[in-house]
Structures are given as structure tokens and as C-alpha cells.
CSV table of C-alpha atoms and ligand atoms in Angstrom, one decimal:
chain,number,residue,atom,x,y,z
A,1,MET,CA,-50.4,-102.4,51.4
A,2,ILE,CA,-52.1,-99.7,49.3
A,3,TYR,CA,-53.7,-96.9,51.2
A,4,SER,CA,-55.6,-93.9,49.9
A,5,LYS,CA,-54.6,-90.5,51.0
A,6,ILE,CA,-56.2,-87.1,50.6
A,7,ILE,CA,-53.5,-84.9,48.9
A,8,GLY,CA,-55.5,-81.8,48.0
A,9,THR,CA,-58.8,-80.1,48.8
A,10,GLY,CA,-60.8,-77.3,47.2
A,11,SER,CA,-64.2,-75.6,47.6
A,12,TYR,CA,-66.4,-73.1,45.9
A,13,LEU,CA,-69.4,-71.0,47.0
A,14,PRO,CA,-71.4,-69.0,44.5
A,15,ALA,CA,-71.0,-65.2,44.7
A,16,LYS,CA,-74.6,-64.4,45.5
A,17,VAL,CA,-75.2,-64.3,49.3
A,18,LEU,CA,-78.7,-64.7,50.8
A,19,THR,CA,-78.7,-63.6,54.4
A,20,ASN,CA,-81.3,-64.3,57.1
A,21,TYR,CA,-82.4,-60.7,56.8
A,22,ASP,CA,-83.0,-61.2,53.1
A,23,LEU,CA,-85.2,-64.2,54.0
A,24,GLU,CA,-87.3,-62.1,56.4
A,25,LYS,CA,-88.5,-60.3,53.3
A,26,ILE,CA,-89.5,-63.5,51.6
A,27,VAL,CA,-91.2,-65.6,54.3
A,28,ASP,CA,-92.5,-65.1,57.9
A,29,THR,CA,-89.2,-65.7,59.7
A,30,SER,CA,-86.5,-63.9,61.6
A,31,HIS,CA,-82.7,-63.8,61.8
A,32,ASP,CA,-82.9,-64.7,65.5
A,33,TRP,CA,-85.2,-67.7,64.9
A,34,ILE,CA,-82.9,-69.1,62.1
A,35,VAL,CA,-79.7,-68.6,64.1
A,36,SER,CA,-81.1,-70.1,67.3
A,37,ARG,CA,-82.7,-73.1,65.6
A,38,SER,CA,-80.0,-73.9,63.0
A,39,GLY,CA,-76.9,-71.7,63.5
A,40,ILE,CA,-77.2,-70.5,59.9
A,41,VAL,CA,-76.4,-66.9,59.2
A,42,GLU,CA,-76.2,-66.9,55.4
A,43,ARG,CA,-76.3,-69.2,52.4
A,44,HIS,CA,-75.0,-68.9,48.8
A,45,ILE,CA,-77.2,-69.1,45.7
A,46,ALA,CA,-76.0,-70.2,42.3
A,47,ALA,CA,-76.5,-67.8,39.4
A,48,ASP,CA,-79.2,-68.7,36.9
A,49,ASP,CA,-76.6,-70.0,34.4
A,50,GLU,CA,-74.5,-71.9,37.0
A,51,LEU,CA,-75.0,-75.6,37.0
A,52,THR,CA,-73.9,-78.2,39.7
A,53,SER,CA,-71.1,-79.2,37.3
A,54,ASP,CA,-69.9,-75.6,37.2
A,55,LEU,CA,-69.7,-75.4,41.0
A,56,ALA,CA,-68.0,-78.8,41.0
A,57,LEU,CA,-65.5,-77.5,38.3
A,58,GLN,CA,-64.4,-74.6,40.5
A,59,ALA,CA,-63.9,-76.7,43.6
A,60,SER,CA,-62.1,-79.4,41.6
A,61,ARG,CA,-59.7,-77.0,40.0
A,62,LYS,CA,-58.7,-75.8,43.4
A,63,ALA,CA,-58.3,-79.3,44.7
A,64,ILE,CA,-56.2,-80.3,41.7
A,65,ALA,CA,-53.9,-77.2,42.2
A,66,ALA,CA,-53.6,-78.0,45.9
A,67,ALA,CA,-52.6,-81.6,45.2
A,68,GLY,CA,-50.0,-80.4,42.6
A,69,ILE,CA,-51.2,-82.9,40.0
A,70,SER,CA,-52.4,-82.6,36.4
A,71,ALA,CA,-56.0,-83.3,35.7
A,72,ASP,CA,-54.9,-86.0,33.3
A,73,GLU,CA,-53.6,-88.1,36.2
A,74,ILE,CA,-57.2,-88.5,37.5
A,75,ASP,CA,-58.5,-92.0,36.6
A,76,LEU,CA,-61.7,-91.9,38.7
A,77,VAL,CA,-64.3,-89.2,39.0
A,78,ILE,CA,-67.1,-89.5,41.6
A,79,VAL,CA,-69.6,-86.7,42.2
A,80,ALA,CA,-72.0,-86.9,45.1
A,81,THR,CA,-75.1,-84.9,44.3
A,82,THR,CA,-78.8,-84.8,44.8
A,83,SER,CA,-79.2,-81.9,42.4
A,84,PRO,CA,-77.5,-83.1,39.1
A,85,ASP,CA,-77.3,-80.9,36.0
A,86,GLN,CA,-79.8,-83.2,34.2
A,87,LEU,CA,-81.3,-86.6,34.4
A,88,PHE,CA,-78.4,-88.0,32.4
A,89,PRO,CA,-75.5,-88.0,31.6
A,90,SER,CA,-74.2,-87.9,35.1
A,91,THR,CA,-72.7,-84.7,36.5
A,92,ALA,CA,-69.4,-86.7,36.9
A,93,CYS,CA,-69.2,-87.3,33.2
A,94,ILE,CA,-70.0,-83.6,32.5
A,95,LEU,CA,-67.3,-82.6,35.0
A,96,GLN,CA,-64.8,-85.0,33.5
A,97,ASP,CA,-65.3,-83.3,30.2
A,98,LYS,CA,-65.2,-79.8,31.6
A,99,LEU,CA,-61.9,-80.5,33.3
A,100,GLY,CA,-60.5,-81.9,30.0
A,101,ILE,CA,-59.5,-85.2,31.6
A,102,LYS,CA,-58.0,-87.4,28.9
A,103,SER,CA,-57.7,-90.6,30.9
A,104,ARG,CA,-60.8,-92.7,30.5
A,105,GLY,CA,-61.3,-94.2,33.9
A,106,PRO,CA,-64.8,-94.4,35.4
A,107,ALA,CA,-66.9,-91.4,36.2
A,108,PHE,CA,-70.3,-91.6,38.0
A,109,ASP,CA,-72.6,-89.9,40.4
A,110,ILE,CA,-73.5,-91.1,43.9
A,111,GLN,CA,-77.0,-90.2,45.2
A,112,ALA,CA,-77.1,-90.5,48.9
A,113,VAL,CA,-78.4,-87.0,49.7
A,114,CYS,CA,-76.5,-85.5,52.6
A,115,GLY,CA,-74.7,-88.8,53.2
A,116,GLY,CA,-73.3,-88.6,49.6
A,117,PHE,CA,-69.8,-87.4,50.3
A,118,VAL,CA,-69.2,-90.1,52.9
A,119,TYR,CA,-70.5,-92.7,50.5
A,120,ALA,CA,-68.3,-91.3,47.6
A,121,LEU,CA,-65.2,-91.2,49.7
A,122,ASN,CA,-65.6,-94.8,50.8
A,123,THR,CA,-66.2,-95.9,47.2
A,124,ALA,CA,-63.1,-94.1,45.9
A,125,ASP,CA,-61.1,-95.6,48.8
A,126,MET,CA,-62.3,-99.1,47.7
A,127,TYR,CA,-61.2,-98.4,44.1
A,128,ILE,CA,-57.8,-97.3,45.2
A,129,LYS,CA,-57.2,-100.1,47.7
A,130,GLY,CA,-58.4,-102.6,45.1
A,131,GLY,CA,-55.9,-101.4,42.6
A,132,GLN,CA,-58.5,-100.1,40.1
A,133,ALA,CA,-57.6,-96.4,40.4
A,134,LYS,CA,-54.6,-94.4,41.5
A,135,THR,CA,-55.8,-90.8,41.6
A,136,ALA,CA,-59.5,-90.1,42.3
A,137,LEU,CA,-61.4,-86.8,42.2
A,138,VAL,CA,-64.2,-87.0,44.8
A,139,VAL,CA,-66.7,-84.1,44.8
A,140,GLY,CA,-69.8,-83.1,46.6
A,141,ALA,CA,-71.8,-80.4,44.7
A,142,GLU,CA,-75.3,-79.1,45.0
A,143,VAL,CA,-77.7,-76.4,43.8
A,144,LEU,CA,-80.4,-77.2,46.3
A,145,SER,CA,-81.8,-73.7,46.0
A,146,ARG,CA,-83.6,-75.0,42.9
A,147,MET,CA,-85.4,-77.7,44.9
A,148,LEU,CA,-86.7,-75.4,47.5
A,149,ASP,CA,-90.3,-74.1,47.9
A,150,TRP,CA,-89.4,-70.4,48.7
A,151,SER,CA,-92.8,-70.0,50.4
A,152,ASP,CA,-92.1,-72.8,52.9
A,153,ARG,CA,-90.3,-71.3,55.9
A,154,THR,CA,-89.7,-74.7,57.4
A,155,THR,CA,-87.3,-75.7,54.7
A,156,CYS,CA,-86.1,-72.7,52.6
A,157,VAL,CA,-84.2,-71.1,55.5
A,158,LEU,CA,-82.0,-74.2,56.0
A,159,PHE,CA,-80.3,-75.0,52.6
A,160,GLY,CA,-77.8,-73.5,50.2
A,161,ASP,CA,-75.6,-74.1,47.2
A,162,GLY,CA,-71.9,-75.0,47.0
A,163,ALA,CA,-69.2,-77.5,46.2
A,164,GLY,CA,-66.2,-79.2,47.7
A,165,ALA,CA,-63.6,-81.6,46.3
A,166,VAL,CA,-60.7,-83.8,47.3
A,167,ILE,CA,-58.0,-85.6,45.4
A,168,LEU,CA,-57.5,-89.1,46.8
A,169,SER,CA,-54.2,-90.8,45.8
A,170,ALA,CA,-52.8,-94.2,46.2
A,171,SER,CA,-50.1,-94.1,48.9
A,172,ASP,CA,-47.9,-96.5,50.9
A,173,LYS,CA,-48.7,-94.4,54.0
A,174,PRO,CA,-52.0,-94.6,55.9
A,175,GLY,CA,-54.8,-92.3,54.9
A,176,ILE,CA,-58.3,-93.5,55.1
A,177,ALA,CA,-58.3,-95.8,58.0
A,178,ALA,CA,-61.8,-97.1,58.3
A,179,SER,CA,-65.4,-96.4,57.0
A,180,LYS,CA,-68.9,-97.5,58.1
A,181,LEU,CA,-71.9,-96.9,55.9
A,182,HIS,CA,-75.6,-97.6,56.6
A,183,ALA,CA,-79.0,-97.1,55.0
A,184,ASP,CA,-82.6,-97.6,56.0
A,185,GLY,CA,-85.1,-96.9,53.3
A,186,SER,CA,-88.0,-97.4,55.7
A,187,HIS,CA,-87.5,-93.8,56.9
A,188,ARG,CA,-87.7,-92.4,53.4
A,189,ASP,CA,-90.8,-90.3,54.1
A,190,MET,CA,-89.0,-88.2,56.8
A,191,LEU,CA,-87.0,-86.2,54.2
A,192,LYS,CA,-87.8,-86.3,50.5
A,193,ALA,CA,-88.3,-84.6,47.2
A,194,GLU,CA,-90.8,-86.9,45.5
A,195,GLY,CA,-91.2,-85.4,42.1
A,196,ASN,CA,-90.1,-87.1,38.9
A,197,ILE,CA,-90.5,-86.6,35.2
A,198,ARG,CA,-93.4,-88.5,33.4
A,199,ASN,CA,-94.4,-88.0,29.9
A,200,GLY,CA,-92.6,-84.7,29.8
A,201,GLU,CA,-94.3,-83.3,32.9
A,202,VAL,CA,-93.2,-83.0,36.6
A,203,ASP,CA,-95.0,-85.9,38.3
A,204,GLY,CA,-95.4,-85.3,42.1
A,205,ASP,CA,-94.1,-82.6,44.4
A,206,PRO,CA,-90.6,-81.6,43.3
A,207,PHE,CA,-89.7,-79.6,46.4
A,208,ILE,CA,-87.8,-80.7,49.6
A,209,LYS,CA,-90.2,-81.8,52.3
A,210,MET,CA,-89.0,-82.6,55.8
A,211,ASP,CA,-90.3,-83.6,59.2
A,212,GLY,CA,-87.8,-81.5,61.1
A,213,GLN,CA,-88.1,-82.8,64.6
A,214,ALA,CA,-88.1,-86.5,63.5
A,215,VAL,CA,-85.0,-85.8,61.3
A,216,PHE,CA,-83.3,-84.1,64.3
A,217,LYS,CA,-83.8,-87.0,66.7
A,218,PHE,CA,-82.9,-89.6,64.1
A,219,ALA,CA,-79.8,-87.8,63.0
A,220,VAL,CA,-78.3,-87.4,66.5
A,221,LYS,CA,-78.9,-91.1,67.3
A,222,VAL,CA,-77.5,-92.7,64.1
A,223,LEU,CA,-74.5,-90.3,63.9
A,224,SER,CA,-73.4,-91.0,67.5
A,225,ASP,CA,-74.1,-94.7,67.0
A,226,VAL,CA,-72.0,-94.9,63.8
A,227,VAL,CA,-69.1,-93.0,65.3
A,228,ASP,CA,-69.2,-95.3,68.4
A,229,GLU,CA,-69.2,-98.3,66.0
A,230,LEU,CA,-66.2,-97.0,64.0
A,231,LEU,CA,-64.2,-96.1,67.1
A,232,GLU,CA,-64.9,-99.4,68.8
A,233,GLU,CA,-63.7,-101.3,65.7
A,234,LYS,CA,-60.5,-99.3,65.7
A,235,GLY,CA,-60.1,-99.6,69.5
A,236,MET,CA,-60.0,-95.8,69.7
A,237,SER,CA,-61.7,-93.4,72.1
A,238,GLY,CA,-63.2,-90.0,71.1
A,239,SER,CA,-60.3,-88.2,72.8
A,240,GLU,CA,-58.0,-89.5,70.1
A,241,ILE,CA,-59.9,-87.6,67.4
A,242,ASN,CA,-58.1,-84.3,66.6
A,243,TRP,CA,-61.0,-83.0,64.4
A,244,LEU,CA,-64.5,-84.0,63.8
A,245,VAL,CA,-65.7,-82.7,60.5
A,246,PRO,CA,-69.5,-83.3,60.5
A,247,HIS,CA,-72.1,-82.8,57.9
A,248,GLN,CA,-73.0,-79.1,58.3
A,249,ALA,CA,-76.8,-79.3,58.5
A,250,ASN,CA,-77.6,-77.6,61.8
A,251,ILE,CA,-75.4,-76.5,64.7
A,252,ARG,CA,-77.8,-78.1,67.2
A,253,ILE,CA,-77.4,-81.5,65.6
A,254,ILE,CA,-73.6,-81.0,65.5
A,255,GLU,CA,-73.5,-80.0,69.2
A,256,ALA,CA,-75.8,-82.8,70.4
A,257,THR,CA,-73.8,-85.4,68.4
A,258,SER,CA,-70.4,-84.2,69.7
A,259,LYS,CA,-71.8,-84.3,73.3
A,260,LYS,CA,-73.0,-87.9,72.8
A,261,ILE,CA,-69.6,-89.0,71.5
A,262,GLY,CA,-67.8,-87.1,74.3
A,263,LEU,CA,-65.9,-84.7,72.0
A,264,SER,CA,-65.4,-81.0,72.9
A,265,MET,CA,-66.8,-78.4,70.4
A,266,ASP,CA,-63.1,-77.1,70.4
A,267,ASN,CA,-62.4,-80.2,68.2
A,268,VAL,CA,-65.2,-79.8,65.8
A,269,ILE,CA,-65.0,-77.9,62.5
A,270,VAL,CA,-68.2,-75.8,62.0
A,271,THR,CA,-68.9,-73.8,58.9
A,272,VAL,CA,-72.7,-74.1,58.7
A,273,ALA,CA,-73.2,-70.4,59.6
A,274,ASN,CA,-71.6,-69.3,56.3
A,275,HIS,CA,-73.4,-71.7,53.8
A,276,GLY,CA,-76.3,-73.5,55.5
A,277,ASN,CA,-77.0,-77.1,54.6
A,278,THR,CA,-75.3,-77.8,51.3
A,279,SER,CA,-76.0,-81.5,51.5
A,280,ALA,CA,-73.3,-83.6,49.8
A,281,ALA,CA,-71.0,-80.5,49.5
A,282,SER,CA,-71.0,-79.6,53.2
A,283,ILE,CA,-68.2,-82.0,54.5
A,284,PRO,CA,-65.7,-81.2,51.7
A,285,LEU,CA,-66.5,-77.4,52.2
A,286,ALA,CA,-65.7,-77.7,55.9
A,287,LEU,CA,-62.6,-79.9,55.3
A,288,ASP,CA,-61.2,-77.4,52.8
A,289,THR,CA,-61.8,-74.5,55.2
A,290,ALA,CA,-59.9,-76.3,58.0
A,291,VAL,CA,-57.1,-77.4,55.8
A,292,ARG,CA,-56.5,-74.0,54.3
A,293,ASP,CA,-56.7,-72.2,57.7
A,294,GLY,CA,-54.1,-74.7,59.1
A,295,ARG,CA,-56.3,-76.4,61.7
A,296,ILE,CA,-56.0,-79.8,60.0
A,297,GLN,CA,-52.4,-80.9,60.0
A,298,ALA,CA,-50.5,-84.0,58.7
A,299,GLY,CA,-50.6,-86.9,61.1
A,300,GLN,CA,-53.9,-85.9,62.8
A,301,ASN,CA,-56.9,-88.2,63.2
A,302,ILE,CA,-59.9,-86.7,61.3
A,303,LEU,CA,-63.4,-88.1,61.6
A,304,ILE,CA,-66.1,-87.2,59.2
A,305,GLU,CA,-69.8,-88.2,59.6
A,306,ALA,CA,-73.0,-87.5,57.8
A,307,VAL,CA,-76.7,-88.4,57.6
A,308,GLY,CA,-79.1,-87.7,54.8
A,309,GLY,CA,-82.4,-88.6,53.1
A,310,GLY,CA,-82.9,-92.2,52.4
A,311,PHE,CA,-82.0,-92.5,55.1
A,312,THR,CA,-78.3,-92.9,54.6
A,313,TRP,CA,-75.5,-92.3,57.1
A,314,GLY,CA,-71.9,-93.1,57.7
A,315,ALA,CA,-68.5,-92.1,59.1
A,316,VAL,CA,-65.0,-92.2,57.8
A,317,LEU,CA,-61.8,-92.1,59.9
A,318,ILE,CA,-58.8,-90.5,58.2
A,319,LYS,CA,-55.1,-90.3,59.2
A,320,TRP,CA,-54.3,-87.0,57.6
X,401,ACO,N1,-89.1,-69.1,61.0
X,401,ACO,C1,-89.9,-68.8,62.1
X,401,ACO,N2,-90.7,-69.8,62.6
X,401,ACO,C2,-90.7,-71.0,62.1
X,401,ACO,C3,-89.9,-71.3,61.0
X,401,ACO,C4,-89.1,-70.3,60.5
X,401,ACO,N3,-88.2,-70.5,59.4
X,401,ACO,N4,-90.0,-72.6,60.7
X,401,ACO,C5,-90.9,-73.1,61.6
X,401,ACO,N5,-91.3,-72.1,62.4
X,401,ACO,C6,-92.2,-72.2,63.5
X,401,ACO,C7,-93.2,-73.4,63.4
X,401,ACO,O1,-94.2,-73.1,62.5
X,401,ACO,C8,-93.6,-73.6,64.8
X,401,ACO,O2,-94.6,-72.7,65.1
X,401,ACO,P1,-95.8,-73.0,66.1
X,401,ACO,O3,-95.2,-73.4,67.4
X,401,ACO,O4,-96.7,-71.8,66.1
X,401,ACO,O5,-96.5,-74.2,65.4
X,401,ACO,C9,-92.3,-73.2,65.6
X,401,ACO,O6,-91.5,-72.4,64.7
X,401,ACO,C10,-91.6,-74.4,66.1
X,401,ACO,O7,-91.4,-75.3,65.1
X,401,ACO,P2,-90.6,-76.6,65.3
X,401,ACO,O8,-90.7,-77.4,64.0
X,401,ACO,O9,-91.1,-77.3,66.5
X,401,ACO,O10,-89.2,-76.0,65.5
X,401,ACO,P3,-87.9,-76.7,65.9
X,401,ACO,O11,-87.3,-76.2,67.1
X,401,ACO,O12,-88.0,-78.2,65.8
X,401,ACO,O13,-86.9,-76.3,64.7
X,401,ACO,C11,-85.9,-77.2,62.8
X,401,ACO,C12,-87.2,-76.6,63.4
X,401,ACO,C13,-84.8,-76.2,62.7
X,401,ACO,C14,-86.3,-77.7,61.3
X,401,ACO,C15,-85.5,-78.4,63.6
X,401,ACO,O14,-86.5,-79.4,63.8
X,401,ACO,C16,-84.3,-79.1,63.1
X,401,ACO,O15,-83.2,-78.6,63.2
X,401,ACO,N6,-84.5,-80.3,62.4
X,401,ACO,C17,-83.4,-81.0,61.8
X,401,ACO,C18,-83.7,-80.7,60.4
X,401,ACO,C19,-82.4,-80.5,59.6
X,401,ACO,O16,-81.4,-80.0,60.0
X,401,ACO,N7,-82.5,-80.9,58.4
X,401,ACO,C20,-81.5,-80.8,57.5
X,401,ACO,C21,-81.7,-81.7,56.4
X,401,ACO,S1,-81.5,-83.3,57.0
X,401,ACO,C22,-79.9,-83.6,57.0
X,401,ACO,O17,-79.1,-82.9,56.5
X,401,ACO,C23,-79.6,-84.7,57.7
């Protein structure tokens, strides 16, 4: 039996920090409002000349070093992003080149918004279990700051830039134990950036728009449902989960979901205060933090879950 196992993690946050106090000078908001409604204290903003692939490159180099492999061993590159460098080629192809990867396995992006990393990890797992790849680089990377209307206080306070990466390797020992993915496009108006390019012009509104309260309710419901679905399939209870690593959108969504699945916040990795909602990057950022500070240990049961525009949502259970 071939399993896929995470053998290295890495993450990167741009140097420029934008605090809630900085935002008070841009829009009519306050540090206290943002912290009480979202748990976010600060976010990082990419430099003008930093692209999504540059953030991905920094995180990937750290993951490759942590895994102790050479970049040439990577035979699959998947980048989950909603803010690619350009319309095409994919950010994954650009990243493959920037890393100097010589092997010519597939490289492609996955667009599932905040659900992107869960989708990407599941896809890489299928490649490895199916024998089509041995060593996969799976990245979530975003420069969402460029998709924000900085005069809209209902969105601009919530998002940030960053990247996280994992190396997934074929193994004879259990790693990724189960995954569940879902999508429902009928809810696509709840969270969207409608703009596109037509005849050389931006066609439609290119900024992120969101019905915050509707997203909140939907997120808590589908996240707790998908976790229940996964645990039931594996015959496990919430108490057997050592660490929940949720999508870092909002502390209130994280707390409400943990409560619904009966998991203490002592078993939840929370990093949203330091980087805000980095969409597809948020789970690998949180994972890397908890691996490097020693909370996540070999043999533990790790559950990751995410929901994002589309809507897309899913969960992955990992034996670390
Ligand atoms: N600063 C100060 N006041 C604000 C701000 C702000 N940044 N934004 C909105 N307000 C005001 C509103 O205008 C409103 O004022 P009013 O009562 O005078 O009309 C008041 O605050 C309350 O607004 P609500 O929208 O009811 O605030 P709520 O408590 O619902 O919090 C929030 C808003 C934080 C967006 C919440 O709905 C939420 O967390 N939603 C989930 C959205 C989310 O996390 N999305 C992330 C992307 S989706 C994903 O990753 C899955």
C-alpha cells in the first residue's frame, strides 16, 4: 500500500506589516472592532515587486530544506491560489522554473479560493497513491491585498498576503488517512471577485465582495458537517484529534466550529491574529508554525478543514 506523508513544511510572510492601528488611518474602523469581530491583529502586505510565485518560492525553499530533499526530486507541483501572478502560465509553472526543478512532472494551479489548500493536498495525495508521483510540492500562496478595495472597511480589514508549502512523499507508512471535498456553486454570490479581462480592459468589479453574516453561518455549518462526515467514515470521535488546523479566516468561525465538533480550543492551532485571512495560504502557514514550535509531533492525528468562495469546502485527516 502506498501512502502519502508530509515530510517537510515551510512558510513565508512578507516583511511589511499592516496593523489594525494603521487601518484606523485608512478606513473608519478600530483595533478593538477588528479584534472582537475577527481576532486579527495584523496582516502582511507583499512589496510592489513581490509576486505570488515569489512568496511561494520562499515558503517552498523552507519546506524543501525541512524535508531534506533536493528540488530535483519533486515530480509534481501544485499551487493553490486565487491571486496568480498572471492569467497564464500558471503560478505553479512559474514556481517550478524559479526553483530550477529539472524533473518534468506536472505543474498546475488549483483555484478553490480559501478551500484551495485542502483541494490541492487531496489532489497530490491521489497522484501519489495512484503511483503517478513520488514527491509533491503543494503550496498555498496569495497576494490578496491587490484584490481589496481599500475604502471598503467590511473587507479590507480581514485579508492579508502570505504563503505556506508542504512536501508530500510516497511512504509505506500512513500519512494522509482520508479526505472529503465538496462544492456548491449556487452560493457563488456570497463571496466573489467578479472582474475579468475583456478586450484589454477590466470587465466587472475586480474587488472582493462578501456578505459577511451569510458567509459566517454557512462556514460554521459546512465545516462542522464535513468534519463529522470524515470522522464518522473513519469511526473516530473528535477527542481522538490531537490538533485541528483550520482555515484561518476568523477566530469566531474557528471557535464556533470547534465547539460544534466538540473539540477544546486547546487542541486548535490559531495563527489568524498574525496574518489575517490569507486564503489558500492560511492552513500551510498554521501547519508550519505548529510543526516548527513542536506542537505537532509524529504519530498524532491532525485534522485540517477549510471553506472558501465557490463555495468550496473540505477536510483532510492526517496521521503525522
Ligand atoms: N470597522 C468598524 N465597523 C464595521 C466594520 C469595520 N471594519 N465593518 C463593518 N462595520 C460595521 C457595519 O457597518 C455595521 O454597522 P451598522 O450596525 O451601523 O450597520 C456593524 O459594524 C456590524 O456589521 P456586521 O456586518 O453585522 O458585523 P458582524 O458582527 O457580522 O461582523 C464580519 C462582520 C467580521 C465580516 C462577520 O460577519 C464575519 O466574520 N463574517 C465571516 C466573514 C469571513 O470571515 N470571511 C472571510 C472570507 S470567507 C472565508 O474565508 C471562508
